[in-house]
């Protein structure tokens, strides 16, 4: 029976094509919408995660207490081993060690003496390491104003405003002067690879970004890191997972007595945006609910239309002696097939689009004039498990419901009048 | 007129099918107006909060003042030009002196901005009057974020160390006389407010200021080599940009919503043209031009949008009005994003927004109605009248 | 290290007073008896940081009030780093980067290598009597030693510390303790001098402990391991050319 109907659907374009297209479009829109809403409402959270807290962040107890002062003397040690163990225990997460530090950035004249200098904030991140995802996390490629990204040790990026102030061009030398983690003097020469602009007034004043290995050398903190940021592989913050990780981690590694032992905390706690997260989730739920209802109505309507479209055909089938319930059932079954086929195709297209949106996003920076604030200028989607099945609610159920309602008409038809109708 | 009457009759005759479409379309209206209203409300609330708490109507900045450069702040102050004196006395201006300092909560050093503001000012809403009276230590007010971060309460003492204009260290205890709660993080995090004359005395810069807050938005053309006028747009530029970015983000959402509604209308149109060929044939046979028939069907489709506006108004207006009255609750903690967000946002619906939305939806509905209707013009009336499928 | 000079300015005195002197007399005596034109010394600076201590070793040449040249000897990371101070200018040279970096303006207010001293503290080289009014406040016992207590109050405006209080060993006429005060009277830093030794006929404290009183922590120690007075220091030492 199903096979028969399936063939019918394939061979009779009128029966199948338009309804399927409608279902496909509807489901695709629903899926895209779900992904997009999640992404847009999550963008602020995402910014926080990428630049400051990760989805979870590991610091020493002592460092966490004075985090604002970037106290690298209290940093985590033996980070490589810690990451190895974490990677083994939690293959579903990515780890990003970072060192933030302050110091003097000094540009030499031809005699190697100070030409210009200014206070800067350094970021040691995994720029050059294998499979680094930090470049993407800091959107360095799209933030690049002049020059290139560092591709070998000893190269740094400066914020463009800072470079202009220091009168330094890509390719030229600069020296970092500051204190090592242990309090010694830190001198380190770098080559300016390029300049970036983030759109955050604070960062754009004096940021210097370098590979973490360079920062470790400059600050004399081998295998150390001020903070270790953890990112869930989905790229999206899921509170339950983050909380579970932290509980597990802290029970294993954290020791209140030892102020240098590591402790993990979640983005939610670190950034105090917990209630925003809840809010964003509720917003998504409400908007999606409205959207699914709307979509259901549309597909229900499409189902109704499908029934009407085949008024004549049904008449012929009844006239030929098919029972009304058989016709009705076959139409329902057909609509289920249409719903499923349409939903699968629609969900596939929608998901493909959402994944693309999750990875690439729509860049609106061109639409915004001189964007100088740290706002995500790329809108991304967020694909969650729900995104996979949300489309089936309107796609299958609403289509079938529409057909069921439209099909009731079958039972109202009088056999006696069928031939009359067919004559005309 | 006839076409419109006919269109309405045809639509209402279709019953449930029409109403499903109309309802979906009306949802688009309400959602678009609601979300835009919320953004507009957020924008104006953020700006009015900033005006009330931080920026005033406009400001005059010392030429060297750069809020993001801690090193120049100590050097960016000068005598308040005499032209301001009358306005200061009248309460139109509030001079603020800013310097960097260190505080020592629990023996930890932390850099802060120390800001002096006159106790009696009422240009901004800072509770400066709470520093009135006789105190053993320097009275100070801080914001709630600052208080939470450093675990400070009202009445607590805090050691603060700064340098005067000659670089001489001074350190005193300040007593927290008030912890204010406001939505503007830029006057809160990492800042301590004390009386202006105390700070002037502490820094040994009598009658000097870093910025002068004006209650008026207008540039009063006060001649001064040291202070330059900064208008309100400049001072709230970041908010404008955030809202702008959000608007672009939500407009994608409107597009999806509209697409959905349009899908419904399109499907309906295709079917009705398919089913009503005989009617079309008859109409043409009776003397209507094809163009007239196309127009009839287009109007019929577009009429969905008109009905939807009516339906949307029935449930949308009370809903939106109640939101405008009660506000949309916003979650706590959003202020950590660095811009002012109050606990509730009062959405603002402008006439332009409502009219614009209606026109946009109507236009879209007309276009998707017209596309299938074009087919009519290719029909042969003789075939159509016999109900021959094209 | 320039700091040694300030302290040094107070230290060298071999004379006693017949009767209760005035503060001015005591300070005069110290100034007057600072007879060495220059000195060369090696020292250690021990910074007590959160995670243990760190010791640096250096050799310094100083002449007059405002010329000093220091070369770091240890640890390996700092070895070869040189610091030159002329008047109110300060330069660093590091061999690893082959760069001469000038420290000026607000950077001078930063702490020196995590210690409780700022560059500015090291730069102050005016004679105490030019900057402060002194007053003898009485006698006190400090660590079992009979001391004069002298209070110094700034008479010029551009000083870092508005007030100082010194405990001066009556018999050896060297300061054993100094406290630095803010204008409002709050205690900012405390310096304790100990391990007084007789070197080339002068009494000299060879251990100095600095502590920022507002900050928690164990402070910074400065130990002189060897010192020579009135040595022949060639002029070129105090030029930028000697940094490289």
PDB file of N, CA and C in Angstrom, chain A residues 18 22 25-26 29 33 36-37 43-44 48 65-66 68-69 119 201 205 271-273 275-276 279 287 290-291 294-295 297-298 300-302 304-305 308-309 364 367-368 370 372-373 375 379, chain B residues 16-17 20-21 23-24 27 31 66 68 71 108-110 149 238 241-242 245-246 248-249 252-253 256-257 259-260 263-264 267-268 270-271 274 278 328-334 336-337:
ATOM      1  N   UNK A  18       3.740  20.106  -5.220  1.00  0.00           N
ATOM      2  CA  UNK A  18       3.469  21.338  -4.508  1.00  0.00           C
ATOM      3  C   UNK A  18       3.381  21.117  -2.992  1.00  0.00           C
ATOM      4  N   UNK A  22       5.838  22.804  -0.259  1.00  0.00           N
ATOM      5  CA  UNK A  22       5.354  23.631   0.849  1.00  0.00           C
ATOM      6  C   UNK A  22       5.879  23.108   2.181  1.00  0.00           C
ATOM      7  N   UNK A  25       9.637  23.789   2.456  1.00  0.00           N
ATOM      8  CA  UNK A  25       9.929  25.195   2.781  1.00  0.00           C
ATOM      9  C   UNK A  25       9.573  25.499   4.231  1.00  0.00           C
ATOM     10  N   UNK A  26       8.386  25.016   4.621  1.00  0.00           N
ATOM     11  CA  UNK A  26       7.929  25.300   5.986  1.00  0.00           C
ATOM     12  C   UNK A  26       8.876  24.729   7.028  1.00  0.00           C
ATOM     13  N   UNK A  29      12.180  26.553   7.079  1.00  0.00           N
ATOM     14  CA  UNK A  29      12.093  27.831   7.788  1.00  0.00           C
ATOM     15  C   UNK A  29      12.074  27.615   9.304  1.00  0.00           C
ATOM     16  N   UNK A  33      14.887  28.973  11.652  1.00  0.00           N
ATOM     17  CA  UNK A  33      14.448  29.909  12.677  1.00  0.00           C
ATOM     18  C   UNK A  33      14.936  29.477  14.057  1.00  0.00           C
ATOM     19  N   UNK A  36      18.616  29.974  14.338  1.00  0.00           N
ATOM     20  CA  UNK A  36      18.986  31.379  14.326  1.00  0.00           C
ATOM     21  C   UNK A  36      18.658  32.073  15.648  1.00  0.00           C
ATOM     22  N   UNK A  37      17.461  31.791  16.152  1.00  0.00           N
ATOM     23  CA  UNK A  37      17.059  32.423  17.407  1.00  0.00           C
ATOM     24  C   UNK A  37      18.033  32.053  18.525  1.00  0.00           C
ATOM     25  N   UNK A  43      24.398  35.233  21.423  1.00  0.00           N
ATOM     26  CA  UNK A  43      25.628  35.846  20.935  1.00  0.00           C
ATOM     27  C   UNK A  43      26.410  36.584  22.024  1.00  0.00           C
ATOM     28  N   UNK A  44      25.670  37.221  22.929  1.00  0.00           N
ATOM     29  CA  UNK A  44      26.366  37.941  23.990  1.00  0.00           C
ATOM     30  C   UNK A  44      27.082  36.956  24.910  1.00  0.00           C
ATOM     31  N   UNK A  48      31.216  36.547  25.622  1.00  0.00           N
ATOM     32  CA  UNK A  48      31.790  36.375  26.940  1.00  0.00           C
ATOM     33  C   UNK A  48      32.653  35.129  27.001  1.00  0.00           C
ATOM     34  N   UNK A  65      40.974  34.830  42.804  1.00  0.00           N
ATOM     35  CA  UNK A  65      40.634  35.872  43.760  1.00  0.00           C
ATOM     36  C   UNK A  65      41.034  37.266  43.281  1.00  0.00           C
ATOM     37  N   UNK A  66      42.119  37.344  42.547  1.00  0.00           N
ATOM     38  CA  UNK A  66      42.601  38.655  42.100  1.00  0.00           C
ATOM     39  C   UNK A  66      42.658  38.746  40.590  1.00  0.00           C
ATOM     40  N   UNK A  68      41.347  40.266  38.245  1.00  0.00           N
ATOM     41  CA  UNK A  68      41.430  41.559  37.546  1.00  0.00           C
ATOM     42  C   UNK A  68      42.849  42.082  37.440  1.00  0.00           C
ATOM     43  N   UNK A  69      43.691  41.694  38.427  1.00  0.00           N
ATOM     44  CA  UNK A  69      45.048  42.228  38.445  1.00  0.00           C
ATOM     45  C   UNK A  69      46.019  41.389  37.610  1.00  0.00           C
ATOM     46  N   UNK A 119      52.023  51.657  27.609  1.00  0.00           N
ATOM     47  CA  UNK A 119      51.613  50.482  28.372  1.00  0.00           C
ATOM     48  C   UNK A 119      50.640  49.642  27.560  1.00  0.00           C
ATOM     49  N   UNK A 201      36.676  49.449  22.969  1.00  0.00           N
ATOM     50  CA  UNK A 201      37.553  50.577  23.270  1.00  0.00           C
ATOM     51  C   UNK A 201      38.719  50.156  24.155  1.00  0.00           C
ATOM     52  N   UNK A 205      42.839  50.001  22.717  1.00  0.00           N
ATOM     53  CA  UNK A 205      43.815  50.981  23.186  1.00  0.00           C
ATOM     54  C   UNK A 205      45.215  50.393  23.297  1.00  0.00           C
ATOM     55  N   UNK A 271      30.501  35.037  34.863  1.00  0.00           N
ATOM     56  CA  UNK A 271      30.134  36.288  34.219  1.00  0.00           C
ATOM     57  C   UNK A 271      28.852  36.857  34.796  1.00  0.00           C
ATOM     58  N   UNK A 272      28.279  36.189  35.747  1.00  0.00           N
ATOM     59  CA  UNK A 272      27.042  36.658  36.365  1.00  0.00           C
ATOM     60  C   UNK A 272      25.950  36.911  35.336  1.00  0.00           C
ATOM     61  N   UNK A 273      25.927  36.076  34.302  1.00  0.00           N
ATOM     62  CA  UNK A 273      24.878  36.295  33.326  1.00  0.00           C
ATOM     63  C   UNK A 273      23.905  35.130  33.359  1.00  0.00           C
ATOM     64  N   UNK A 275      21.064  34.679  34.788  1.00  0.00           N
ATOM     65  CA  UNK A 275      19.657  34.918  34.502  1.00  0.00           C
ATOM     66  C   UNK A 275      19.434  35.334  33.058  1.00  0.00           C
ATOM     67  N   UNK A 276      20.477  35.898  32.462  1.00  0.00           N
ATOM     68  CA  UNK A 276      20.324  36.203  31.038  1.00  0.00           C
ATOM     69  C   UNK A 276      20.197  34.910  30.246  1.00  0.00           C
ATOM     70  N   UNK A 279      16.825  33.652  30.585  1.00  0.00           N
ATOM     71  CA  UNK A 279      15.953  34.523  29.832  1.00  0.00           C
ATOM     72  C   UNK A 279      16.032  34.204  28.349  1.00  0.00           C
ATOM     73  N   UNK A 287       9.381  32.200  21.318  1.00  0.00           N
ATOM     74  CA  UNK A 287       9.364  32.556  19.905  1.00  0.00           C
ATOM     75  C   UNK A 287       9.212  31.317  19.041  1.00  0.00           C
ATOM     76  N   UNK A 290       5.626  30.105  19.133  1.00  0.00           N
ATOM     77  CA  UNK A 290       4.761  30.885  18.245  1.00  0.00           C
ATOM     78  C   UNK A 290       5.012  30.500  16.797  1.00  0.00           C
ATOM     79  N   UNK A 291       6.277  30.354  16.496  1.00  0.00           N
ATOM     80  CA  UNK A 291       6.625  30.034  15.120  1.00  0.00           C
ATOM     81  C   UNK A 291       6.097  28.662  14.713  1.00  0.00           C
ATOM     82  N   UNK A 294       2.458  28.887  14.130  1.00  0.00           N
ATOM     83  CA  UNK A 294       2.202  29.540  12.858  1.00  0.00           C
ATOM     84  C   UNK A 294       2.477  28.585  11.701  1.00  0.00           C
ATOM     85  N   UNK A 295       3.589  27.915  11.798  1.00  0.00           N
ATOM     86  CA  UNK A 295       3.967  26.981  10.733  1.00  0.00           C
ATOM     87  C   UNK A 295       2.951  25.854  10.632  1.00  0.00           C
ATOM     88  N   UNK A 297      -0.143  26.010  11.340  1.00  0.00           N
ATOM     89  CA  UNK A 297      -1.341  26.532  10.694  1.00  0.00           C
ATOM     90  C   UNK A 297      -1.152  26.553   9.178  1.00  0.00           C
ATOM     91  N   UNK A 298       0.016  26.984   8.765  1.00  0.00           N
ATOM     92  CA  UNK A 298       0.278  27.058   7.332  1.00  0.00           C
ATOM     93  C   UNK A 298       0.215  25.666   6.711  1.00  0.00           C
ATOM     94  N   UNK A 300      -1.184  23.023   7.949  1.00  0.00           N
ATOM     95  CA  UNK A 300      -2.542  22.528   8.083  1.00  0.00           C
ATOM     96  C   UNK A 300      -3.346  23.017   6.876  1.00  0.00           C
ATOM     97  N   UNK A 301      -3.193  24.278   6.606  1.00  0.00           N
ATOM     98  CA  UNK A 301      -3.840  24.882   5.464  1.00  0.00           C
ATOM     99  C   UNK A 301      -3.416  24.179   4.185  1.00  0.00           C
ATOM    100  N   UNK A 302      -2.132  23.886   4.105  1.00  0.00           N
ATOM    101  CA  UNK A 302      -1.633  23.203   2.920  1.00  0.00           C
ATOM    102  C   UNK A 302      -2.303  21.839   2.797  1.00  0.00           C
ATOM    103  N   UNK A 304      -5.287  21.063   3.927  1.00  0.00           N
ATOM    104  CA  UNK A 304      -6.641  21.341   3.474  1.00  0.00           C
ATOM    105  C   UNK A 304      -6.660  21.542   1.969  1.00  0.00           C
ATOM    106  N   UNK A 305      -5.720  22.345   1.506  1.00  0.00           N
ATOM    107  CA  UNK A 305      -5.654  22.645   0.090  1.00  0.00           C
ATOM    108  C   UNK A 305      -5.412  21.381  -0.707  1.00  0.00           C
ATOM    109  N   UNK A 308      -8.534  19.542  -1.196  1.00  0.00           N
ATOM    110  CA  UNK A 308      -9.409  20.180  -2.171  1.00  0.00           C
ATOM    111  C   UNK A 308      -8.917  19.975  -3.600  1.00  0.00           C
ATOM    112  N   UNK A 309      -7.611  20.045  -3.705  1.00  0.00           N
ATOM    113  CA  UNK A 309      -6.989  19.927  -5.020  1.00  0.00           C
ATOM    114  C   UNK A 309      -7.426  18.624  -5.681  1.00  0.00           C
ATOM    115  N   UNK A 364      27.479  41.095   9.111  1.00  0.00           N
ATOM    116  CA  UNK A 364      26.754  42.330   8.883  1.00  0.00           C
ATOM    117  C   UNK A 364      27.665  43.534   9.047  1.00  0.00           C
ATOM    118  N   UNK A 367      27.200  46.268   6.878  1.00  0.00           N
ATOM    119  CA  UNK A 367      25.975  47.047   7.005  1.00  0.00           C
ATOM    120  C   UNK A 367      26.097  48.114   8.081  1.00  0.00           C
ATOM    121  N   UNK A 368      27.126  47.991   8.893  1.00  0.00           N
ATOM    122  CA  UNK A 368      27.236  48.933   9.997  1.00  0.00           C
ATOM    123  C   UNK A 368      28.418  49.850   9.797  1.00  0.00           C
ATOM    124  N   UNK A 370      31.401  52.296  10.559  1.00  0.00           N
ATOM    125  CA  UNK A 370      32.477  52.365  11.563  1.00  0.00           C
ATOM    126  C   UNK A 370      32.121  51.721  12.891  1.00  0.00           C
ATOM    127  N   UNK A 372      32.594  50.401  16.106  1.00  0.00           N
ATOM    128  CA  UNK A 372      33.718  50.461  17.037  1.00  0.00           C
ATOM    129  C   UNK A 372      33.379  49.831  18.366  1.00  0.00           C
ATOM    130  N   UNK A 373      32.314  49.063  18.402  1.00  0.00           N
ATOM    131  CA  UNK A 373      32.006  48.423  19.675  1.00  0.00           C
ATOM    132  C   UNK A 373      32.178  46.923  19.535  1.00  0.00           C
ATOM    133  N   UNK A 375      30.735  44.176  19.400  1.00  0.00           N
ATOM    134  CA  UNK A 375      29.483  43.450  19.219  1.00  0.00           C
ATOM    135  C   UNK A 375      29.738  42.414  18.168  1.00  0.00           C
ATOM    136  N   UNK A 379      26.305  37.173  12.573  1.00  0.00           N
ATOM    137  CA  UNK A 379      25.211  36.448  13.228  1.00  0.00           C
ATOM    138  C   UNK A 379      25.334  34.979  12.946  1.00  0.00           C
TER     139      UNK A 379
ATOM    140  N   UNK B  16     -12.351  28.582   7.018  1.00  0.00           N
ATOM    141  CA  UNK B  16     -11.204  28.210   7.837  1.00  0.00           C
ATOM    142  C   UNK B  16      -9.865  28.480   7.153  1.00  0.00           C
ATOM    143  N   UNK B  17      -9.816  28.111   5.839  1.00  0.00           N
ATOM    144  CA  UNK B  17      -8.540  28.253   5.133  1.00  0.00           C
ATOM    145  C   UNK B  17      -8.049  29.697   5.160  1.00  0.00           C
ATOM    146  N   UNK B  20      -6.926  30.741   8.745  1.00  0.00           N
ATOM    147  CA  UNK B  20      -5.609  30.228   9.136  1.00  0.00           C
ATOM    148  C   UNK B  20      -4.518  31.136   8.585  1.00  0.00           C
ATOM    149  N   UNK B  21      -4.650  31.479   7.306  1.00  0.00           N
ATOM    150  CA  UNK B  21      -3.649  32.366   6.707  1.00  0.00           C
ATOM    151  C   UNK B  21      -3.620  33.715   7.384  1.00  0.00           C
ATOM    152  N   UNK B  23      -4.540  34.507  10.319  1.00  0.00           N
ATOM    153  CA  UNK B  23      -4.002  34.461  11.675  1.00  0.00           C
ATOM    154  C   UNK B  23      -2.466  34.433  11.656  1.00  0.00           C
ATOM    155  N   UNK B  24      -1.944  33.608  10.764  1.00  0.00           N
ATOM    156  CA  UNK B  24      -0.483  33.527  10.673  1.00  0.00           C
ATOM    157  C   UNK B  24       0.107  34.888  10.300  1.00  0.00           C
ATOM    158  N   UNK B  27       0.092  37.227  13.134  1.00  0.00           N
ATOM    159  CA  UNK B  27       1.196  36.960  14.078  1.00  0.00           C
ATOM    160  C   UNK B  27       2.455  37.700  13.633  1.00  0.00           C
ATOM    161  N   UNK B  31       4.369  40.288  16.024  1.00  0.00           N
ATOM    162  CA  UNK B  31       5.741  39.979  16.438  1.00  0.00           C
ATOM    163  C   UNK B  31       6.714  41.060  15.975  1.00  0.00           C
ATOM    164  N   UNK B  66      40.911  61.202  28.160  1.00  0.00           N
ATOM    165  CA  UNK B  66      40.585  60.022  27.377  1.00  0.00           C
ATOM    166  C   UNK B  66      40.169  58.956  28.374  1.00  0.00           C
ATOM    167  N   UNK B  68      39.772  56.004  28.332  1.00  0.00           N
ATOM    168  CA  UNK B  68      40.381  54.673  28.277  1.00  0.00           C
ATOM    169  C   UNK B  68      41.882  54.688  28.488  1.00  0.00           C
ATOM    170  N   UNK B  71      46.800  56.566  31.989  1.00  0.00           N
ATOM    171  CA  UNK B  71      48.016  57.345  32.222  1.00  0.00           C
ATOM    172  C   UNK B  71      47.821  58.845  31.985  1.00  0.00           C
ATOM    173  N   UNK B 108      44.796  43.656  49.372  1.00  0.00           N
ATOM    174  CA  UNK B 108      45.108  43.520  47.957  1.00  0.00           C
ATOM    175  C   UNK B 108      45.096  44.912  47.337  1.00  0.00           C
ATOM    176  N   UNK B 109      45.932  45.117  46.367  1.00  0.00           N
ATOM    177  CA  UNK B 109      45.946  46.416  45.701  1.00  0.00           C
ATOM    178  C   UNK B 109      44.995  46.345  44.521  1.00  0.00           C
ATOM    179  N   UNK B 110      44.246  47.394  44.322  1.00  0.00           N
ATOM    180  CA  UNK B 110      43.414  47.437  43.134  1.00  0.00           C
ATOM    181  C   UNK B 110      43.356  48.861  42.627  1.00  0.00           C
ATOM    182  N   UNK B 149      31.900  43.334  44.160  1.00  0.00           N
ATOM    183  CA  UNK B 149      33.203  42.818  43.763  1.00  0.00           C
ATOM    184  C   UNK B 149      34.202  42.880  44.928  1.00  0.00           C
ATOM    185  N   UNK B 238      28.031  54.301  21.766  1.00  0.00           N
ATOM    186  CA  UNK B 238      28.141  52.840  21.857  1.00  0.00           C
ATOM    187  C   UNK B 238      26.770  52.190  21.928  1.00  0.00           C
ATOM    188  N   UNK B 241      25.173  51.980  18.653  1.00  0.00           N
ATOM    189  CA  UNK B 241      25.736  50.932  17.808  1.00  0.00           C
ATOM    190  C   UNK B 241      25.272  49.540  18.226  1.00  0.00           C
ATOM    191  N   UNK B 242      25.156  49.335  19.519  1.00  0.00           N
ATOM    192  CA  UNK B 242      24.688  48.024  19.976  1.00  0.00           C
ATOM    193  C   UNK B 242      23.271  47.786  19.468  1.00  0.00           C
ATOM    194  N   UNK B 245      23.186  47.041  15.840  1.00  0.00           N
ATOM    195  CA  UNK B 245      23.582  45.671  15.549  1.00  0.00           C
ATOM    196  C   UNK B 245      22.442  44.715  15.852  1.00  0.00           C
ATOM    197  N   UNK B 246      21.769  44.964  16.977  1.00  0.00           N
ATOM    198  CA  UNK B 246      20.640  44.105  17.353  1.00  0.00           C
ATOM    199  C   UNK B 246      19.529  44.206  16.318  1.00  0.00           C
ATOM    200  N   UNK B 248      19.720  44.820  13.137  1.00  0.00           N
ATOM    201  CA  UNK B 248      20.049  44.042  11.948  1.00  0.00           C
ATOM    202  C   UNK B 248      19.805  42.563  12.231  1.00  0.00           C
ATOM    203  N   UNK B 249      20.188  42.138  13.432  1.00  0.00           N
ATOM    204  CA  UNK B 249      20.012  40.741  13.819  1.00  0.00           C
ATOM    205  C   UNK B 249      18.559  40.326  13.821  1.00  0.00           C
ATOM    206  N   UNK B 252      16.539  39.782  10.399  1.00  0.00           N
ATOM    207  CA  UNK B 252      16.591  38.478   9.746  1.00  0.00           C
ATOM    208  C   UNK B 252      15.418  37.622  10.220  1.00  0.00           C
ATOM    209  N   UNK B 253      15.117  37.784  11.487  1.00  0.00           N
ATOM    210  CA  UNK B 253      13.989  37.076  12.076  1.00  0.00           C
ATOM    211  C   UNK B 253      12.675  37.494  11.400  1.00  0.00           C
ATOM    212  N   UNK B 256      12.278  35.781   8.039  1.00  0.00           N
ATOM    213  CA  UNK B 256      11.835  34.394   8.128  1.00  0.00           C
ATOM    214  C   UNK B 256      10.335  34.349   8.408  1.00  0.00           C
ATOM    215  N   UNK B 257       9.900  35.199   9.327  1.00  0.00           N
ATOM    216  CA  UNK B 257       8.499  35.232   9.713  1.00  0.00           C
ATOM    217  C   UNK B 257       7.615  35.599   8.515  1.00  0.00           C
ATOM    218  N   UNK B 259       8.416  35.270   5.343  1.00  0.00           N
ATOM    219  CA  UNK B 259       8.492  34.198   4.361  1.00  0.00           C
ATOM    220  C   UNK B 259       7.447  33.137   4.653  1.00  0.00           C
ATOM    221  N   UNK B 260       7.324  32.854   5.941  1.00  0.00           N
ATOM    222  CA  UNK B 260       6.364  31.836   6.363  1.00  0.00           C
ATOM    223  C   UNK B 260       4.949  32.245   5.967  1.00  0.00           C
ATOM    224  N   UNK B 263       4.449  32.094   2.284  1.00  0.00           N
ATOM    225  CA  UNK B 263       4.323  30.718   1.816  1.00  0.00           C
ATOM    226  C   UNK B 263       2.860  30.312   1.864  1.00  0.00           C
ATOM    227  N   UNK B 264       2.196  30.668   2.960  1.00  0.00           N
ATOM    228  CA  UNK B 264       0.797  30.310   3.131  1.00  0.00           C
ATOM    229  C   UNK B 264      -0.059  30.960   2.050  1.00  0.00           C
ATOM    230  N   UNK B 267       0.584  29.408  -1.500  1.00  0.00           N
ATOM    231  CA  UNK B 267      -0.033  28.097  -1.653  1.00  0.00           C
ATOM    232  C   UNK B 267      -1.532  28.258  -1.908  1.00  0.00           C
ATOM    233  N   UNK B 268      -2.152  29.123  -1.128  1.00  0.00           N
ATOM    234  CA  UNK B 268      -3.579  29.350  -1.275  1.00  0.00           C
ATOM    235  C   UNK B 268      -3.907  29.896  -2.657  1.00  0.00           C
ATOM    236  N   UNK B 270      -2.168  29.607  -5.471  1.00  0.00           N
ATOM    237  CA  UNK B 270      -1.966  28.610  -6.515  1.00  0.00           C
ATOM    238  C   UNK B 270      -3.193  27.718  -6.605  1.00  0.00           C
ATOM    239  N   UNK B 271      -3.657  27.290  -5.445  1.00  0.00           N
ATOM    240  CA  UNK B 271      -4.802  26.380  -5.445  1.00  0.00           C
ATOM    241  C   UNK B 271      -6.049  27.081  -5.950  1.00  0.00           C
ATOM    242  N   UNK B 274      -6.046  27.385  -9.580  1.00  0.00           N
ATOM    243  CA  UNK B 274      -6.205  26.068 -10.190  1.00  0.00           C
ATOM    244  C   UNK B 274      -7.679  25.627 -10.139  1.00  0.00           C
ATOM    245  N   UNK B 278     -12.737  27.661 -14.070  1.00  0.00           N
ATOM    246  CA  UNK B 278     -14.021  27.836 -14.716  1.00  0.00           C
ATOM    247  C   UNK B 278     -14.548  29.243 -14.449  1.00  0.00           C
ATOM    248  N   UNK B 328       8.644  45.062  29.830  1.00  0.00           N
ATOM    249  CA  UNK B 328       9.085  43.688  29.611  1.00  0.00           C
ATOM    250  C   UNK B 328      10.189  43.412  30.618  1.00  0.00           C
ATOM    251  N   UNK B 329       9.973  42.458  31.500  1.00  0.00           N
ATOM    252  CA  UNK B 329      11.022  42.214  32.492  1.00  0.00           C
ATOM    253  C   UNK B 329      12.303  41.729  31.833  1.00  0.00           C
ATOM    254  N   UNK B 330      13.415  42.290  32.250  1.00  0.00           N
ATOM    255  CA  UNK B 330      14.708  41.856  31.728  1.00  0.00           C
ATOM    256  C   UNK B 330      15.458  41.135  32.829  1.00  0.00           C
ATOM    257  N   UNK B 331      16.283  40.179  32.451  1.00  0.00           N
ATOM    258  CA  UNK B 331      16.970  39.404  33.481  1.00  0.00           C
ATOM    259  C   UNK B 331      18.032  40.238  34.185  1.00  0.00           C
ATOM    260  N   UNK B 332      18.333  39.847  35.377  1.00  0.00           N
ATOM    261  CA  UNK B 332      19.434  40.474  36.117  1.00  0.00           C
ATOM    262  C   UNK B 332      20.754  40.083  35.465  1.00  0.00           C
ATOM    263  N   UNK B 333      21.718  40.919  35.619  1.00  0.00           N
ATOM    264  CA  UNK B 333      23.047  40.520  35.160  1.00  0.00           C
ATOM    265  C   UNK B 333      23.357  40.978  33.762  1.00  0.00           C
ATOM    266  N   UNK B 334      22.315  41.407  33.025  1.00  0.00           N
ATOM    267  CA  UNK B 334      22.586  41.839  31.663  1.00  0.00           C
ATOM    268  C   UNK B 334      23.461  43.079  31.640  1.00  0.00           C
ATOM    269  N   UNK B 336      26.108  43.474  32.879  1.00  0.00           N
ATOM    270  CA  UNK B 336      27.520  43.120  32.758  1.00  0.00           C
ATOM    271  C   UNK B 336      28.008  43.193  31.327  1.00  0.00           C
ATOM    272  N   UNK B 337      27.087  43.312  30.390  1.00  0.00           N
ATOM    273  CA  UNK B 337      27.522  43.446  29.012  1.00  0.00           C
ATOM    274  C   UNK B 337      28.067  44.833  28.742  1.00  0.00           C
TER     275      UNK B 337
END
